[in-house]
Every structure is written in C-alpha cells, then in structure tokens.
C-alpha cells in the first residue's frame, strides 16, 4: 500500500513534457511536508530540485515504480498556495515551464548556498519541553542540529505558532561586506613596554605609540589613524609586528537605506486628487478587484494619491505592492514612501546584493513589512493579504521580462488583484496605447489629473528644426537656440539637463537636408544601417538595399547614418562652454553599484551645471534649480525599426520635458529635430496626450498592430547560419499549416540583432485578432522543439506580446 503521494514539479531544463511527477512521501516526512515546499527527488540518474504542488492519497504509478522523495528542504513552505496557482497561470499565459514560473517568484538567494538558522522569538518557557534544551545557550540554533535530533515535527508546530522563526543566511564568500580596521590592543602594560623599548631614532613610531597609550582598545579606520597621528602604514605595521595593535575585518551590516528619513504627513489633496482617491477608496472598501488607469500629467501628484490609498489599506490590516521602473527607484523616490510608512516599507531592486534582496523578501514573507516598493519582480512579493497593487509609469517596457518566463508585471498585477479582490492602479502621464484603449472601453476605470499639484505651469517648449541650422551653415549638434539658452542658464547659475536620445542598438539613415529617413518599401518601418556590409535592412521582412549616395527625395548628398555617443557630445560641450561643469550619465559612467545615485546626488547638490545623459535621466529627477531641458535629437527613437517608435518618442519627450521647472522657477524645453512636422514631436510640445493617442491609434489600425492585433514572436537561433535559417523556415511552414487564414505570419527574417553571442538569429512574427488555437499550437511547436530540434543545437523562444521586435 502506498501512503501519502506528492506531485512534484522538477527542475529539469528542456524536458519535453512539463507536468508534475508523483513521488512517495517517506513516513517521517508526512507531518512535515506541505504544498509549496522544496524537495530533492531522484530523476533519472540524478537528484534534482523540485516543488511540492499537490499532496494526495493515491497514484496511477505502480507501487514498485514510485520513488520516494530523498530530502525535504523546507519544513516551512517558501511558496504560498496563491503562488502555486499563479505559476500554473503563468505557464499558459507566457508558454514557459512551470518550474521557471515557480523559480522566478523566489529570491535568487534561495538558489545560492545558505544556512538555515532557527531563532527563538519569545521566552524559552513557552517552547514545548523537548525543544527547550536547544535554546539554553543561544537564541539562534543551526537547523542541522534539529535534523539530527528527530524533533522536526515539534519544531514545525513551534514554527506554526511563531514561537520560533526560520532564517536563511546566505553564504556568500567575499560578498559579505567587510572593511579593514585597526584595533589597538587593550593591554596598556604591553603598550607601555613597547614604548619604553623603542629606539629614540624611531620618532614616528614613538609618536604613534604615545597616541595608543591614550586609546587602548580603540577600533578605527587606518586612513583616519594615519592622518590623525601624522604617520603611515609602515609605521603602524612596525608597531603591529611588536603586538601593539592588529588589523581586523569588520562586517558592515547590510542596510539598503543608508540615511534616516524624516516623517512627513499627508498633504491636503487637490480636488482632482480627492476625486481619484475617492474612487480607489471605494474599491478598497468594497473589496472589489477593479483596474484603474490614473492618467496624470507630470507633477500632478499621482504619488500622493498612491500614498493615501496605501495608508487606507494599512488601516484595514492589508498590504500594498508598488512597482516602479528600475531606473526610477532612486533614493528620492523610495524616501517618499519611507517618510510616510517608516519601517513598514521594504525596497526591492536589482542594485541590491543577493543577500540584501533576500533580507527584504524575508521581511515580506514574515509579515514584518506591509509595503513593498520595487522593480518588476516585486510583483511576486509573498504577501497574503494584499489590499492594493500600484504600477507607476505603467507604460514602461521594463515591466515585461525579456527572459523566460516572459511575463508582463501588469498582467500579473491584475491576476493578483483578482485573487485578493483588491484594486490595481496603473499610473502614467503617457499611458501605453493598450491601457488607454482599455480605459476608453471601460475595461479599466479612468482617473484623470490635468493640473500640476503645485499649480506650476508646464514649461515652454520650443522645437528647433535642425535642417534650417544646416542651411544656415551650422554643422554642430547644438542649434543656436540651444546654445543661447544654455548660456543664459550658466550666467544665472541655474541647472541644465541635456538629453541624448539613444535607444536600442541600431542606427538609421537620414538626409540632413530634408529629414528623409530610409524606409522599408513593404513595412513602413525604418531600415537599419549595417556598418559591416554598408547596407540597409528591414528586419521585419528581410528587404535590403545599399546605402544610396544621394537622398531619394531631394537628391542631397548629405545622407548618412545617424547616431552620436554621449562622449562626443561631452567633448563638443567642453569646446563650446569651457567654463561649464558637466556630469555625464550613461551606461559607461554608471557601471559600478551606486554610481547612478552618486551622479544624481552630486547634481542635486549643485556640483555641476549640466547633466548630460541618455534615457536614464528622463525619470525621477526633481530638482528646483533645473530650468532648462535640451533634447539633442528627438528623431533617434522616432526612426527605430519598431512599430512603437512614435509612442516611445512621445513618452520620452513628455518625460524629459517634465524635468524642467517643477518648482518655483519657470522651465524651458528645447527639442532639436530633423522632423518637426512628425505628430509625435508636434504633439509633445503641448504635452497633450489624447490627440496623440487618437493619431497613433489610427496608424496602428491601418498597419494592423496592437492594440488592434495581438502579436507573437518566434525566435530561432543556431551557431550555424544555415541551420538557423532552415529551422526558422520549418517553424513557419509548420505554423502556416496549423493556423487559420485569419492569422498573418510574417517571416522568417533575420532578427534585428542578427547574430548574438555567436548564434545566428531568425524570427517570425504572428499577427492575430482572435485565434483560440494559437496557444495550443505554439505549445505543440515547443514540444516538437524540446523533443527533437533542441538536440540539433537549435534554440527556440516564443514571446507573446513582445515589447521589442
Ligand atoms: P507625479 O508623480 O504625478 O509626477 P508628484 O507626486 O511627484 O507628481 O508631485 C509633484 C509635486 O507636487 C511633489 O513635490 C509633491 O510633493 C507635490 N504635491 C503633490 N500633491 C500635493 C498636494 N495635494 N498639495 C501640495 N503639494 C502636492
Ligand atoms: Zn533629402
Ligand atoms: Zn520590411
């Protein structure tokens, strides 16, 4: 007879079948095992990690075939029942392995090496008798001690009653932050003895030992010691050799919040804010899952609405999840939450070390915090009583994960909102077309903030036609208008932000006389310039042509590929304004941890006049002294080979412009462009979203793109270009045979980045409206790939609703 059986999702990559496997639960494990616990199980010749997703009393597997679980890793589950359900949904929604969906919800620390420590929470007397002896000498005991003792069941009961808790201490050799310090011996006699024996010629040593006499036992930073005593490392080393002091390593405790935050109180809401909050409150009160789109111009006070809605949830004993794009997760941003909710806030972002991230996750898991502010993956915060979920800057493409599981945080938010019967608030000054279209159809409830909260006027925006500059003989990347505006600010000691629009990897070919950009004949998408072959290619359909010598529109010879780096701009700035202090922020200057914040802080402190940067500076900058924003090239993102190019350009220009004049001093924005007549640029001038929305929807309708159609992107790669092409064709033929005629299948074509890490990449794009067979068909394709193509070295990925094509 078989006792308890566990259904287990195993961690075996690239196995053709994705389903739970049955394993027998050994008798001693029966009272300990739960859904959501991790286990080790035998799978083929190996022992692999698995997750318990169901427990039952029977199995189809014959008794002599079923294998027992070899090890139970958690006696307290790491995943909640909600997460197990969510994983099943993600698996279908994003077409991934269930194991990938389960793993993505856990902090990576749980995949690293760690120790489990049991910590006593209350007094020892409250513990069951058999457990008491463990805690007599310390309130922290290694889990291994219990494993040996056979008292795991008692321990589990104590855990359930929260008499003790489990902590996972990540073993990260060298990753624990330590600093080297000097410790003077506390043995004064010894110091005196050394002092007496020192030769008179060792003047510096004498100096230092005299100081040590005054400071026995003191621990300090060596550099401070040298400067305070006017000595050096050699002098100290000589005394260390005689035993007067020693070097020690001191651990710096992980604290993502380096400084204390002052408490702030609630602001009196403006009328618009009050109306928005009222509607969200209703949904909280009535425990209704409702998705709101909070459309508010930059500076309209969306954050204040979030804060007050969260406060209301906390009052009802519920929790809140706030998502913010990674680059907006600045200390300035998180402080606004900490200043209201203090220690109840956990912050999760990729700048934290594995251990720090894990610390924050654990605070959530143990219910020590009630609010999570974090980037995309914080949507999986393991709260069990969620009262509100907020996505700030909901239009940002970083909410979509580019690796498996390819989920969109917005979709997960809505799923969790349904699960917890709570409101979801999507906030933006420039909502994604998809979201605004849903709001128009009343799928989402639209809330609007049209005025700035502090009644500041929006900055004045000037659009400079760079074609005219060239005609006037100005070949520089700075227009006369921009040069003048910069000079004025430098004189007044006001600050300037210069934005270089660089998105993606590719460049396009532009005529500097008439602004024409080479377009694909078939796709209405800009052609991408390939330096190596001197050719322009369309990576949607494969069309290619040589770079023409003259412009096809105006026959000018000033036609060339376009794209400038920040470094080049910096050099030019130095020539034009030698007296200006410039800070540059791009991928090169922000490689090390914390450098992003450092640059922002130093700019905020007025240590520079000009901040020059890429998209990184478009967000979160809120300094009163910024009165000029210059956009060097609005066109760059406009001509990307992406059907969302216009939308992204409009969003960027609105974001960037929103950085100027947020406080008392009025702001000015100068936008340089070769295509001032393009609607995305023209309409960004007045920052009117709706006219842009209407215009762009028209384009999408004509071209058959989202939100009118859905997209699925299939990518196939191989180290051999012929193989990659062959299997891409196979996939397309296979799909053509299975899918209905209403579906258009474009491709195969070489991908935008046609070779990556020595793999040649091909893709095909599926456009569809309603196609019930699509997901099952794609799953079949994946099965074919996993059971056969994968052995030939092919890699195939499916991305539903891709953000980058
Ligand atoms: P958004 O997130 O919409 O860009 P913010 O929340 O950053 O706008 O608000 C812009 C500024 O207005 C902030 O300095 C904020 O403190 C202030 N603010 C917001 N709401 C109010 C209010 N009701 N009364 C006074 N100041 C407010
Ligand atoms: Zn031209
Ligand atoms: Zn094309």
Short mmCIF file of N, CA, C and O and ligand atoms in Angstrom, two decimals, residues 511 514 516 551 554, ligand 2:
data_model
loop_
_atom_site.label_atom_id
_atom_site.label_comp_id
_atom_site.label_asym_id
_atom_site.label_seq_id
_atom_site.Cartn_x
_atom_site.Cartn_y
_atom_site.Cartn_z
N UNK A 511 18.64 61.94 -44.18
CA UNK A 511 19.10 63.04 -45.01
C UNK A 511 19.09 64.31 -44.17
O UNK A 511 18.04 64.69 -43.64
N UNK A 514 16.70 67.25 -45.88
CA UNK A 514 15.24 67.25 -45.90
C UNK A 514 14.63 66.39 -44.80
O UNK A 514 13.42 66.35 -44.63
N UNK A 516 14.51 63.20 -44.57
CA UNK A 516 14.02 61.89 -45.00
C UNK A 516 14.80 60.77 -44.33
O UNK A 516 16.02 60.84 -44.21
N UNK A 551 20.05 61.49 -51.57
CA UNK A 551 18.73 61.32 -50.98
C UNK A 551 17.69 61.05 -52.06
O UNK A 551 17.62 61.79 -53.04
N UNK A 554 15.37 64.41 -52.18
CA UNK A 554 15.84 65.74 -52.58
C UNK A 554 17.20 65.70 -53.26
O UNK A 554 17.76 66.74 -53.57
ZN1 LIG B 2 16.81 64.69 -48.70
#
